[in-house]
Tab-separated table of C-alpha atoms and ligand atoms in Angstrom:
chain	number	residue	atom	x	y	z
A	26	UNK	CA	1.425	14.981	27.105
A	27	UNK	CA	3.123	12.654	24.398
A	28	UNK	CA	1.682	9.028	24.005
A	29	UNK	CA	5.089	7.664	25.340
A	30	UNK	CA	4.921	10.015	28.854
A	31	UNK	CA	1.360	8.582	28.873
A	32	UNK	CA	2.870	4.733	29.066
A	33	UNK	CA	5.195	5.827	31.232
A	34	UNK	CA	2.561	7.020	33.696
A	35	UNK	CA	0.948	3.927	33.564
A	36	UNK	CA	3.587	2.121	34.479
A	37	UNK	CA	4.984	0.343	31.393
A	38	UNK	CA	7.959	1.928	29.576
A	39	UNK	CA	8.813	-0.002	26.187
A	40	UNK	CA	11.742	-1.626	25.382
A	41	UNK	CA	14.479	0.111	23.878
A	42	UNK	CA	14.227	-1.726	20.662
A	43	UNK	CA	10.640	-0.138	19.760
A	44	UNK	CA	11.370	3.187	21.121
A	45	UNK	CA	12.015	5.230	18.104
A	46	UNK	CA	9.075	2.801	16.297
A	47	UNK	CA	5.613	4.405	16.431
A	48	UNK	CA	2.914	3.850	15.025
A	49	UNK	CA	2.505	3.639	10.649
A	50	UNK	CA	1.362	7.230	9.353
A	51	UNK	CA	-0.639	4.476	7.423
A	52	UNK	CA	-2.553	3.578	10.130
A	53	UNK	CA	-3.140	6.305	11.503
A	54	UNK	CA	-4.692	7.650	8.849
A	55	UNK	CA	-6.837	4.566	8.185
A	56	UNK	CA	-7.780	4.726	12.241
A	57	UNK	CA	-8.649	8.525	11.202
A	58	UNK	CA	-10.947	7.916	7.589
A	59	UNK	CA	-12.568	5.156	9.576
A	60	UNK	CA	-13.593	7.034	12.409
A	61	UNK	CA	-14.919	10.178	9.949
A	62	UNK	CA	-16.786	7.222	8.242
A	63	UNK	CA	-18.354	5.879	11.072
A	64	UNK	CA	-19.542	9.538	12.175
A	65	UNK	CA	-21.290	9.469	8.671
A	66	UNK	CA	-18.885	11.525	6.425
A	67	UNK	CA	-18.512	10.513	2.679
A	68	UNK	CA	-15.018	9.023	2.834
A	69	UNK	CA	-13.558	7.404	0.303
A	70	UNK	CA	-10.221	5.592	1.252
A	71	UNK	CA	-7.828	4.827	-1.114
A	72	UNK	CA	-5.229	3.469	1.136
A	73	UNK	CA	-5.673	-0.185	1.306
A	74	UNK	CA	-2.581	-2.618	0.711
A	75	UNK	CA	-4.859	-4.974	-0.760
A	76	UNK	CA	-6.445	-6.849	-3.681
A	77	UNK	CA	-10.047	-6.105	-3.545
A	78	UNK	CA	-10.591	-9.394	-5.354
A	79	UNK	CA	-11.963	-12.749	-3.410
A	80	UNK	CA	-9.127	-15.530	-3.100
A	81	UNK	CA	-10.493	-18.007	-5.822
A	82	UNK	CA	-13.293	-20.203	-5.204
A	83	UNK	CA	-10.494	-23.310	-5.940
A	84	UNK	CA	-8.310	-22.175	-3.146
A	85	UNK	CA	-11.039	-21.617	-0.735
A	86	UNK	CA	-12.456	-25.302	-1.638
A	87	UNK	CA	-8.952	-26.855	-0.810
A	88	UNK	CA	-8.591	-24.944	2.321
A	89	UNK	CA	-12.040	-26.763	3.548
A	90	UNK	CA	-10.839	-30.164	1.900
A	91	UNK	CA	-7.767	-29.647	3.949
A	92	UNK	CA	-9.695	-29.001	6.906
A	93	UNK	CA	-12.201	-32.100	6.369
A	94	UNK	CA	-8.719	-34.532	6.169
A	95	UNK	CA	-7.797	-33.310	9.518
A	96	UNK	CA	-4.981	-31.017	8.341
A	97	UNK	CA	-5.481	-29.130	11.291
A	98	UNK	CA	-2.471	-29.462	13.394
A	99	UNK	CA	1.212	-28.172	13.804
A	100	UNK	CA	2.857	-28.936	10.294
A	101	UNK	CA	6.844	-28.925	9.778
A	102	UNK	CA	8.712	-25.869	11.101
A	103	UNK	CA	9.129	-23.816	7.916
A	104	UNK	CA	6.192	-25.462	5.215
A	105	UNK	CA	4.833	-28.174	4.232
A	106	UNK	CA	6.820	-30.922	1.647
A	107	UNK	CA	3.720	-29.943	-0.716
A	108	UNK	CA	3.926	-26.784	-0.501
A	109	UNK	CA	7.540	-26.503	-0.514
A	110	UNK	CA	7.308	-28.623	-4.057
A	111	UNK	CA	4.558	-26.452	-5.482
A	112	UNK	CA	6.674	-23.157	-4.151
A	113	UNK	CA	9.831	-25.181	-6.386
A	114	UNK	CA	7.973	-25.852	-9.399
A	115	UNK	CA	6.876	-22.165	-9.514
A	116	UNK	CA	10.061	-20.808	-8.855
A	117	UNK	CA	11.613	-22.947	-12.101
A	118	UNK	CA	8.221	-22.277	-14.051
A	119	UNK	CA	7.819	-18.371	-13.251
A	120	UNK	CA	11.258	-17.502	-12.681
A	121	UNK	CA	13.401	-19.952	-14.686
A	122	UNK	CA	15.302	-20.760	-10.891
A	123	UNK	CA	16.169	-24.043	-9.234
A	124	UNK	CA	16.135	-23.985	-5.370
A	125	UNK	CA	16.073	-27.249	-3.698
A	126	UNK	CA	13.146	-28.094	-0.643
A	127	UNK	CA	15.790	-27.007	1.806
A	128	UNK	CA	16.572	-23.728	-0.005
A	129	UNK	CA	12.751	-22.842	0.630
A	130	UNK	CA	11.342	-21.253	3.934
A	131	UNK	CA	7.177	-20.742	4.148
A	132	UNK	CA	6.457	-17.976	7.126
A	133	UNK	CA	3.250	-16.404	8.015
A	134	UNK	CA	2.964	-13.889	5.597
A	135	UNK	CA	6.145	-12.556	3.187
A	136	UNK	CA	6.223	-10.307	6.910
A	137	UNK	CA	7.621	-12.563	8.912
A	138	UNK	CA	9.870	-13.623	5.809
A	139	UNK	CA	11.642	-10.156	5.947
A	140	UNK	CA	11.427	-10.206	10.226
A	141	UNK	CA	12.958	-14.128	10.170
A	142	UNK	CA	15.898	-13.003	8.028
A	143	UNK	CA	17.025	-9.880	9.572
A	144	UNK	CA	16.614	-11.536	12.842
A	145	UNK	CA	19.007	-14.450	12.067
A	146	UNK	CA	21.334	-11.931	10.458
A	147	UNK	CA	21.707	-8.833	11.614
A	148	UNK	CA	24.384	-7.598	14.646
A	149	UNK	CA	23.850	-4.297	16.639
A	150	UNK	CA	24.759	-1.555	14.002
A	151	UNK	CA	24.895	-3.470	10.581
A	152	UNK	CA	23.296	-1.684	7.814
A	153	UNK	CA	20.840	-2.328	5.312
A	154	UNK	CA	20.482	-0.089	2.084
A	155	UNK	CA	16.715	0.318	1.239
A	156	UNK	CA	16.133	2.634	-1.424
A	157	UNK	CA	13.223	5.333	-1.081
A	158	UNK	CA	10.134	5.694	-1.866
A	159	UNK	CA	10.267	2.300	0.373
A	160	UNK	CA	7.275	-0.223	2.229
A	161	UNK	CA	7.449	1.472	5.795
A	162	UNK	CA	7.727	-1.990	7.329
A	163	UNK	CA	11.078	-2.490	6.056
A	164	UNK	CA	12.922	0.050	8.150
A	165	UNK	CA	10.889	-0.615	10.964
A	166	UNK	CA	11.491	-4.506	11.192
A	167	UNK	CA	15.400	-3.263	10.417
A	168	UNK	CA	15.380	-1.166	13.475
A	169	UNK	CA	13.819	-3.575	15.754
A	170	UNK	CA	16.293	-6.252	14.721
A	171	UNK	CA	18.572	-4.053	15.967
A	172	UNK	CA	20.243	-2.767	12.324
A	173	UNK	CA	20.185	0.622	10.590
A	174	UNK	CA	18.355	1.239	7.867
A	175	UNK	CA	20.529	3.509	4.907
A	176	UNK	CA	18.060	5.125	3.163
A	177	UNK	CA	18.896	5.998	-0.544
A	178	UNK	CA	15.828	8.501	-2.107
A	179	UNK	CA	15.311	7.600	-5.388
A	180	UNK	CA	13.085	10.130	-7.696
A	181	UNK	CA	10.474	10.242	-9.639
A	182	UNK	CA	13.156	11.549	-12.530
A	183	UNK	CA	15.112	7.976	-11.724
A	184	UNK	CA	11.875	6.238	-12.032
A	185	UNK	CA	11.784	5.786	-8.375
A	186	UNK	CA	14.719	3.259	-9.210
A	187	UNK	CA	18.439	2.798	-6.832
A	188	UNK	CA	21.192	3.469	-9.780
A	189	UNK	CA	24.412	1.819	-9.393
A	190	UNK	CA	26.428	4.515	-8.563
A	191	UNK	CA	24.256	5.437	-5.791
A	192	UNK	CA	24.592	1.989	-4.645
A	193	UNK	CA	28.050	1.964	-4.774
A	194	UNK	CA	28.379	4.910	-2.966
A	195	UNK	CA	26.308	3.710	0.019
A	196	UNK	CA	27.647	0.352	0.645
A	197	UNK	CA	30.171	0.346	3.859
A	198	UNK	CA	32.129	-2.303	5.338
A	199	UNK	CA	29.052	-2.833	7.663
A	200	UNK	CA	26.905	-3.115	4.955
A	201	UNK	CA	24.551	-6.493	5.438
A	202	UNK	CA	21.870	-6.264	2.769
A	203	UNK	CA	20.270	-4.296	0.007
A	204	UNK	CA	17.053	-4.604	-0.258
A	205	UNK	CA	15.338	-4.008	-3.440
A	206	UNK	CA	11.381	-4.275	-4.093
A	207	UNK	CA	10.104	-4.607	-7.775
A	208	UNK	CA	6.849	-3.261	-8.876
A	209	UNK	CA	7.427	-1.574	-5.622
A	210	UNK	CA	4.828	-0.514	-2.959
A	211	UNK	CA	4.405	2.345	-2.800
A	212	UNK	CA	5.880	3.687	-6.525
A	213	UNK	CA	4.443	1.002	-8.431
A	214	UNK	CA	8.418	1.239	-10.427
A	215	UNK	CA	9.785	-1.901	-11.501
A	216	UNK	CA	13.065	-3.310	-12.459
A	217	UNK	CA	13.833	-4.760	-15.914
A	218	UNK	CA	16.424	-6.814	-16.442
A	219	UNK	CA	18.521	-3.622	-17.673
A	220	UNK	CA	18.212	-1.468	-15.091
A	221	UNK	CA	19.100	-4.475	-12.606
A	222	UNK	CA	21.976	-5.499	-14.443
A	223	UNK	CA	24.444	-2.704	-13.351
A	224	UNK	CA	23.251	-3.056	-9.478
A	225	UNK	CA	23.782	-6.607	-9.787
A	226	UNK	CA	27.116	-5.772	-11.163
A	227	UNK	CA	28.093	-3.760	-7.773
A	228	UNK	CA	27.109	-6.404	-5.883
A	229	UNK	CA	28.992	-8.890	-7.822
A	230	UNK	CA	32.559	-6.210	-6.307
A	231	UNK	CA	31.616	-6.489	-3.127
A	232	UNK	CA	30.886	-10.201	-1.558
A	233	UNK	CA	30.195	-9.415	1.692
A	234	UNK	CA	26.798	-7.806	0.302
A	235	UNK	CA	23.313	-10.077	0.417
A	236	UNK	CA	20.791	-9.041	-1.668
A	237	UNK	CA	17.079	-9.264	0.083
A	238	UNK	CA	14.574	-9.186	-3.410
A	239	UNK	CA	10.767	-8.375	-2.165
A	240	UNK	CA	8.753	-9.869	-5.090
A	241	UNK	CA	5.713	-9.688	-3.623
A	242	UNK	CA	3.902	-7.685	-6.874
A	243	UNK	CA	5.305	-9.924	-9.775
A	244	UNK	CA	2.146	-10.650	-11.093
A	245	UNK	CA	0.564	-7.271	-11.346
A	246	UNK	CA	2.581	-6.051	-14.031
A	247	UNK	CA	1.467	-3.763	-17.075
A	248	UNK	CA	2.137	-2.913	-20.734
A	249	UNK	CA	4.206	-6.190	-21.324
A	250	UNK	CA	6.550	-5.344	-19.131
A	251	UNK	CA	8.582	-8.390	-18.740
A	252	UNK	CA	8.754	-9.007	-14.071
A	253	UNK	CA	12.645	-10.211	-13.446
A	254	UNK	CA	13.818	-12.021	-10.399
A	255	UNK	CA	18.019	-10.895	-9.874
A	256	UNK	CA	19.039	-14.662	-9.529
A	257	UNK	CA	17.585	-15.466	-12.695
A	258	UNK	CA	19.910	-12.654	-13.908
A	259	UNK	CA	23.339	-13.575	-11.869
A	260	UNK	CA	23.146	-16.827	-10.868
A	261	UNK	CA	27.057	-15.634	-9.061
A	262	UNK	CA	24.845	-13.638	-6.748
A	263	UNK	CA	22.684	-16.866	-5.845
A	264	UNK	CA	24.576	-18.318	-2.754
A	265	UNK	CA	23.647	-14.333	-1.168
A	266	UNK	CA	20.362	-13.504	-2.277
A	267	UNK	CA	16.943	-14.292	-0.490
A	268	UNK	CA	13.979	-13.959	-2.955
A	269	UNK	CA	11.010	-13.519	-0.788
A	270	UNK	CA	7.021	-13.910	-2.865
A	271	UNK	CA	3.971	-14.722	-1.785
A	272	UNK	CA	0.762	-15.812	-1.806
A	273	UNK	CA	-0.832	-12.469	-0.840
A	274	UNK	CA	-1.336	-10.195	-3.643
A	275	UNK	CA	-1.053	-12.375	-6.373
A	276	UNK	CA	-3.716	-15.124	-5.178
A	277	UNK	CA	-6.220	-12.317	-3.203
A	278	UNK	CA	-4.795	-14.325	-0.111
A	279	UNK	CA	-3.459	-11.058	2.607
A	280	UNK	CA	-5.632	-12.674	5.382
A	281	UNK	CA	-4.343	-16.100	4.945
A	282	UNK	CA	-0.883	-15.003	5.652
A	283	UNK	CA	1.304	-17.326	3.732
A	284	UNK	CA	4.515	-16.203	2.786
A	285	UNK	CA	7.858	-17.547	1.213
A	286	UNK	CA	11.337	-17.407	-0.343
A	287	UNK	CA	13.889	-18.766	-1.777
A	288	UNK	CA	17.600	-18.453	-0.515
A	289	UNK	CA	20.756	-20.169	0.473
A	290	UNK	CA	20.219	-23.199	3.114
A	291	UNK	CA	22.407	-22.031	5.625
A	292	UNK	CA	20.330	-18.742	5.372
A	293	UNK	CA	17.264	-20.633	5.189
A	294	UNK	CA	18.136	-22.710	8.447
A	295	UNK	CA	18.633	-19.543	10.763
A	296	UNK	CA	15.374	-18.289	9.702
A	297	UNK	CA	14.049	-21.192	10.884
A	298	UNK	CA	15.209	-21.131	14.293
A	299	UNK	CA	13.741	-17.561	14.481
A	300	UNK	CA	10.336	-18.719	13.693
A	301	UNK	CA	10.844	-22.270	15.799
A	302	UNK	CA	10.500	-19.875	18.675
A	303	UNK	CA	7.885	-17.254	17.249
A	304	UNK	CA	5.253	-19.118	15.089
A	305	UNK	CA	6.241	-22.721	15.101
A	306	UNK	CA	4.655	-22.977	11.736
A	307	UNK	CA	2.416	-21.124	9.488
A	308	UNK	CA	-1.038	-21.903	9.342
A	309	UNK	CA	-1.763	-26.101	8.051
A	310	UNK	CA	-4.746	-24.941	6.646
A	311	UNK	CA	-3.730	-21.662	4.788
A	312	UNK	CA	-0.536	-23.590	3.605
A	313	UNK	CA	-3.098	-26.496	1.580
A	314	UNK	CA	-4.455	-23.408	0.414
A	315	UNK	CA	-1.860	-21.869	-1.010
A	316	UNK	CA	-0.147	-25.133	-2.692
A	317	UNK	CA	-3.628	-25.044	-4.987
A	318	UNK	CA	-3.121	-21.215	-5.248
A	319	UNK	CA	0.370	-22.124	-6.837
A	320	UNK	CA	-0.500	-25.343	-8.530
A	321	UNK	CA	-3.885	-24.683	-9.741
A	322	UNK	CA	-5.537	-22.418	-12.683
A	323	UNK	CA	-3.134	-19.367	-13.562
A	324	UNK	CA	-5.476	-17.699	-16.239
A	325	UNK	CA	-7.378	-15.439	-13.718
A	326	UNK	CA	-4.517	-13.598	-13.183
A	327	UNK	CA	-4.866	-12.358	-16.571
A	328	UNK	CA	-8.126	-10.625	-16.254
A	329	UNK	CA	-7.132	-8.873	-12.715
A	330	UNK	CA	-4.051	-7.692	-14.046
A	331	UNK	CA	-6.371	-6.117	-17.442
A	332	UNK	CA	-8.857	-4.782	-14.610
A	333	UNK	CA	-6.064	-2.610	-12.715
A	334	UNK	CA	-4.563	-1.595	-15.583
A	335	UNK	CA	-7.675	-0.150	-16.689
A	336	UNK	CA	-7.863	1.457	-13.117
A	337	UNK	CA	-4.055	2.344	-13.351
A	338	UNK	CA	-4.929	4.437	-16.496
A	339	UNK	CA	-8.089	6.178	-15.351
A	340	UNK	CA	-5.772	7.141	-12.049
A	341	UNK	CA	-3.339	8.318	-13.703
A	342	UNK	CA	-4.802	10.489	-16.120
A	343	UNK	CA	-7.043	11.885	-13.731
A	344	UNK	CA	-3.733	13.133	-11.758
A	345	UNK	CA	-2.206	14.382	-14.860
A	346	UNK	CA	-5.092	16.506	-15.680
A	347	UNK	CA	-5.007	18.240	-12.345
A	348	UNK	CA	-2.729	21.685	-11.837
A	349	UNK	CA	-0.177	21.000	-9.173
A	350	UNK	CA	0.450	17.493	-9.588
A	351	UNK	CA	2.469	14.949	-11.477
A	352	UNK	CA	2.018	11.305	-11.681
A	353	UNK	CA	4.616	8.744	-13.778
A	354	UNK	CA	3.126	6.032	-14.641
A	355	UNK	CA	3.970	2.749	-12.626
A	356	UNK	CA	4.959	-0.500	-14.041
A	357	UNK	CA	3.545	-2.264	-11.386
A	358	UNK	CA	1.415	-3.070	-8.433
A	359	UNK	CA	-1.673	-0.885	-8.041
A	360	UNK	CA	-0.671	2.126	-6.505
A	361	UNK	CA	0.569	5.624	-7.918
A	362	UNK	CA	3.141	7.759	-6.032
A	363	UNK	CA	2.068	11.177	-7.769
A	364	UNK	CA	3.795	14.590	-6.838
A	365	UNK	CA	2.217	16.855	-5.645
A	366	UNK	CA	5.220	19.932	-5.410
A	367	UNK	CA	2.689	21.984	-7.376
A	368	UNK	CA	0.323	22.306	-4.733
A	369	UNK	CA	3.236	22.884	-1.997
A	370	UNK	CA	3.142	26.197	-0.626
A	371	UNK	CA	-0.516	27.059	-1.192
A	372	UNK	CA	-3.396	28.248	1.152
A	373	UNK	CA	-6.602	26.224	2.262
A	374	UNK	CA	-10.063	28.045	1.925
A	375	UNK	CA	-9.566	27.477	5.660
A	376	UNK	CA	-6.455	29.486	5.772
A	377	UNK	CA	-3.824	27.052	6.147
A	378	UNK	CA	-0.577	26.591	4.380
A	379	UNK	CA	0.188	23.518	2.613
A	380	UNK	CA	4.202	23.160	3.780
A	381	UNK	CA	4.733	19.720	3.460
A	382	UNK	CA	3.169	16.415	1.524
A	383	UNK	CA	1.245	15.449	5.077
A	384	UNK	CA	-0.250	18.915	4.979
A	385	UNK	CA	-2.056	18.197	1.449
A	386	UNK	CA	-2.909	14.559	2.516
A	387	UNK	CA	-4.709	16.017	5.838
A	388	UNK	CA	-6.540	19.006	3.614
A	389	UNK	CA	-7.614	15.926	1.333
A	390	UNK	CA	-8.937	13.944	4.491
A	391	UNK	CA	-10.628	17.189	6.093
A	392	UNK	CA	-11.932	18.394	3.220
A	393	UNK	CA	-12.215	16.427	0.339
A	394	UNK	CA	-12.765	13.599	2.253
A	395	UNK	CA	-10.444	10.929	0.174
A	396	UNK	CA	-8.221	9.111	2.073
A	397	UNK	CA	-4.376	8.822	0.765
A	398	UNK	CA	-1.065	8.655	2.164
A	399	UNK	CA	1.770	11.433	2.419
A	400	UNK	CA	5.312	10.149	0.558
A	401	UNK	CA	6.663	10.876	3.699
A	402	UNK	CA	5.277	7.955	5.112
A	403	UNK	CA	7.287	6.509	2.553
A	404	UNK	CA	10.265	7.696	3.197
A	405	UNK	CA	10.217	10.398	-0.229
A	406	UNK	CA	8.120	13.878	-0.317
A	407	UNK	CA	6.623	15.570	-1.690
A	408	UNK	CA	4.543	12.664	-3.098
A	409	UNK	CA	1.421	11.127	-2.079
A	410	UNK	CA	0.271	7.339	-2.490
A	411	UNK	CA	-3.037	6.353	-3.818
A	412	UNK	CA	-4.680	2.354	-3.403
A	413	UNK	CA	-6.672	1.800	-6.816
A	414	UNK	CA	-7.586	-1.687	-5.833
A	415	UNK	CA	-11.364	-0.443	-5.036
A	416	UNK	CA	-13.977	0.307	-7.475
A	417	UNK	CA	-14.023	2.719	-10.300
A	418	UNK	CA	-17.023	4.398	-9.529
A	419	UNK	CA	-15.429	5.351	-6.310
A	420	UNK	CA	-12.118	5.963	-7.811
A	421	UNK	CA	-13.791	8.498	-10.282
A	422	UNK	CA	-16.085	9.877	-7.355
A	423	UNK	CA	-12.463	10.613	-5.404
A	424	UNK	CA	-10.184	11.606	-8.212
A	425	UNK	CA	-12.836	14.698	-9.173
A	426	UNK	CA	-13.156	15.607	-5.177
A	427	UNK	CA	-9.274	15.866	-5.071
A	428	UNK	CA	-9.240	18.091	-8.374
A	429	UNK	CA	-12.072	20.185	-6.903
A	430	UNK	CA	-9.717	20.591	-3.643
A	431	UNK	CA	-6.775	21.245	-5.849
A	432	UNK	CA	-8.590	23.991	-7.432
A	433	UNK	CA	-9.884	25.738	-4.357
A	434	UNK	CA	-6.285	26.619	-3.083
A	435	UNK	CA	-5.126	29.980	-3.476
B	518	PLP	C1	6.163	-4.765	-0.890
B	518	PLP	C2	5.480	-5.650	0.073
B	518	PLP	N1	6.122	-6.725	0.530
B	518	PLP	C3	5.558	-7.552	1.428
B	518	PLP	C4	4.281	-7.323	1.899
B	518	PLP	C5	3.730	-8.265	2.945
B	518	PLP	O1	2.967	-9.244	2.440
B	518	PLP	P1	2.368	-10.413	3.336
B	518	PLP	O2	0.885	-10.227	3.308
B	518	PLP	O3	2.792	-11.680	2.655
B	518	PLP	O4	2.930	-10.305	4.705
B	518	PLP	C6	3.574	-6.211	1.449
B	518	PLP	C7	2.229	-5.911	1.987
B	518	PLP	O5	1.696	-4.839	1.867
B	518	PLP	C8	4.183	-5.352	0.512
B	518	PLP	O6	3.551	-4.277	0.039
C-alpha cells in the first residue's frame, strides 16, 4: 500500500495542490543515514545544506542585546527600517545596486522569499523556466503555487549553465519567470558576467519575462572568480527582476531564518500581503541579528571561503582519481555535482545492477556507508551531489570508502 492510500485510509486526503509533491529524495535519505547511524553504523553524511561554521560570536551578542532592549515583539510586516538600511547599503556596497527601503522585502528565510513571490504572481498554468541541475524546492514551491515548472537540463559540458538559445527556445507566451541560481546548489556553477550577458540579452526581447536571481551563495566563491548580480549588469531588466540573498550561508545563520531581496515595489508590495497572512513578520530578534551580520566585520568571510576551497580541492581530486566518475570543478558554493556514468551499468558484490544515479547513491548508503544525493533529486542524472561543509578528516575517511565501493563493482 502507497503512503497516499495509507492517508486516505485514515481519513485525510491532501489537497490537490500537494498531490504530485512528496517528500525531498533529500530527506529521505537524511531520515535513512540517520536512522543507520543511530543503529550504530559508521555513516558519514555528506548531504547537509549547511555551513558547518558557528554564526559569529558578534551576531550572536546582538541577537541577546536585542533581546535585553525588549525587541521581542511583532516588528513591521516585511523588516525592520534597520535592517532594511543595512540590506541597502549592502546591496550598493556588494553589488554596486540602488534599491530604495520600499524596493526591499525581509521573509523568514530566502524560502519564503521564493514562496511570497510566486504566490503573489503566479495564475493556474503560468510557467517558470528553471534550468537543471536545480534546488528541489524551486519546482516544488512552483507547483504548489499553482505554476509549471519548465525544466531546461543543463550539462556538465555547458558548465551546468542555461545558454541563450536554450532560453530562447523555452520561453512561451505564458512564460512568468526564469529563475536562475549562481554558484548554484547543487552544481556549485556560477555565472560571470559573460555568460549572463547573452541571457540577459533574451530577456531584454521579451518584456513580459521577470527574472527571479537566487543569490544565496555569493560569498562562497573560488579562484577569483568575480560573483555578478544581473541588475548590476542590465539595469533595463531592473523594473522585472527580484534578487533574492540572505543571511543563511554567508553569515552561518540557516536556523535564524532571515531572508531578503531586492525587486520592484509593486512586486515587493504583493509579497507582502502573502506573508501579512502567513508569517506576519520574520523573527525581531533574528532580524537585529542579521543587520550586525550585514553591517558588522566582513573579513571572516575570507578565511571560510580559503577553508572550503581547500575542501573543494581535496573533493574534487579525490573524485577525479576514481574510475567511473567525473567531477568539474565548481565555482561556487560547497558542493560538487560529479558524474558518475562510468559506474552506470555495473554489478554490486551483492548482485545488483547499478541502472540509474539513485541506484549508486543507495549502494553508497548500504555499503559504503557515505551519505550523498542522486542528480535526480536534482532534476539532472546521472550525477550525484556531495556536502563538503563537514570536516576533512571525515571527508577523506568518505571519499576513500566511495573509491573502495567504486572498485568492488564488476
Ligand atoms: C540555492 C538556495 N537558495 C535558497 C536557499 C534557502 O535559504 P534560506 O535558509 O534563506 O531559506 C537554499 C538553502 O539550501 C539554497 O540552497
Amino acid at each position: 500500500m502507497d503512503s497516499q492510500s495509507k492517508t486516505e485510509e485514515a481519513g485525510f486526503t491532501p489537497a490537490s495542490r500537494i498531490a504530485a509533491i512528496g517528500v525531498s529524495k533529500i530527506l529521505q535519505i537524511g531520515a535513512r543515514a540517520s536512522a543507520m547511524k543511530k543503529d550504530g553504523l559508521p555513516v558519514i553524511i555528506l548531504g547537509a545544506g549547511e555551513p558547518d561554521f558557528d554564526t559569529p560570536d558578534n551576531v550572536k551578542e546582538a541577537a541577546k542585546a536585542a533581546i535585553d532592549r525588549g525587541e521581542t515583539k511583532y516588528t513591521a510586516l516585511d523588516g525592520t527600517p534597520d535592517l532594511k538600511t543595512a540590506i541597502a547599503e549592502k546591496f550598493r556596497r556588494e553589488n554596486n545596486v540602488d534599491y530604495a527601503l520600499d524596493e526591499i522585502t525581509v521573509a523568514t528565510g530566502a524560502k519564503q522569499i521564493l514562496f511570497n513571490a510566486f504566490m503573489a504572481t503566479i495564475n493556474p498554468g503560468d510557467e517558470v523556466i528553471i534550468p537543471t541541475p536545480y534546488w528541489t524546492s524551486y519546482s516544488d514551491i512552483v507547483e504548489i503555487c499553482g505554476g509549471v515548472p519548465v525544466l531546461i537540463p543543463c550539462d556538465a559540458e555547458a558548465g551546468f549553465r542555461l545558454k541563450a538559445d536554450q532560453l530562447e527556445k523555452a520561453i512561451t507566451p505564458k512564460t512568468r519567470w526564469v529563475l536562475l541560481n549562481s554558484p548554484s546548489n547543487p552544481s556549485g556553477a556560477a555565472y560571470s558576467e559573460a555568460d549572463y550577458r547573452p541571457l540577459l540579452d533574451v530577456l531584454l526581447r521579451h518584456p513580459h519575462v521577470w527574472l527571479m536571481v537566487d543569490d544565496m551563495y555569493e560569498h562562497i566563491v573560488y579562484d577569483g572568480f568575480k560573483f555578478v548580480t544581473p541588475v548590476a549588469i542590465e539595469p533595463r531588466l531592473k523594473s522585472r527582476t527580484l534578487t533574492i540573498n540572505g543571511v543563511s550561508k554567508a553569515y552561518a545563520m540557516t536556523g535564524w531564518r532571515i531572508g531578503y531581496a531586492g525587486g520592484p515595489k509593486a512586486l515587493i508590495k504583493a509579497m507582502a500581503v502573502i506573508q501579512s497572512q502567513a508569517t506576519s513578520c520574520p523573527s525581531s530578534v533574528s532580524q537585529a541579528a542579521s543587520v550586525e551580520a550585514l553591517n558588522g566585520p566582513q573579513d571572516f568571510l575570507k578565511d571560510r571561503q580559503a577553508s572550503f576551497k581547500h575542501r573543494r580541492d581535496l573533493v574534487v581530486s579525490a573524485l577525479n582519481a576514481i574510475p567511473g566518475l567525473a567531477c568539474r570543478t565548481p565555482e561556487g558554493a560547497f558542493y560538487t555535482f560529479s558524474g558518475c556514468a562510468g559506474v552506470i551499468g555495473k554489478t554490486t558484490p551483492k548482485g545488483k545492477r547499478i541502472e540509474a544515479d539513485s541506484d549508486f547513491t543507495d549502494y553508497l548508503l548500504e555499503d559504503a556507508h557515505v551519505a550523498v544525493v542522486p542528480g535526480s533529486a536534482f532534476g539532472l542524472s546521472p550525477f550525484f551531489r556531495i556536502s563538503y561543509a563537514t570536516s576533512e578528516a571525515e571527508l577523506t575517511e568518505a571519499l576513500k570508502r566511495i573509491a573502495d565501493a567504486c572498485a568492488k563493482l564488476a
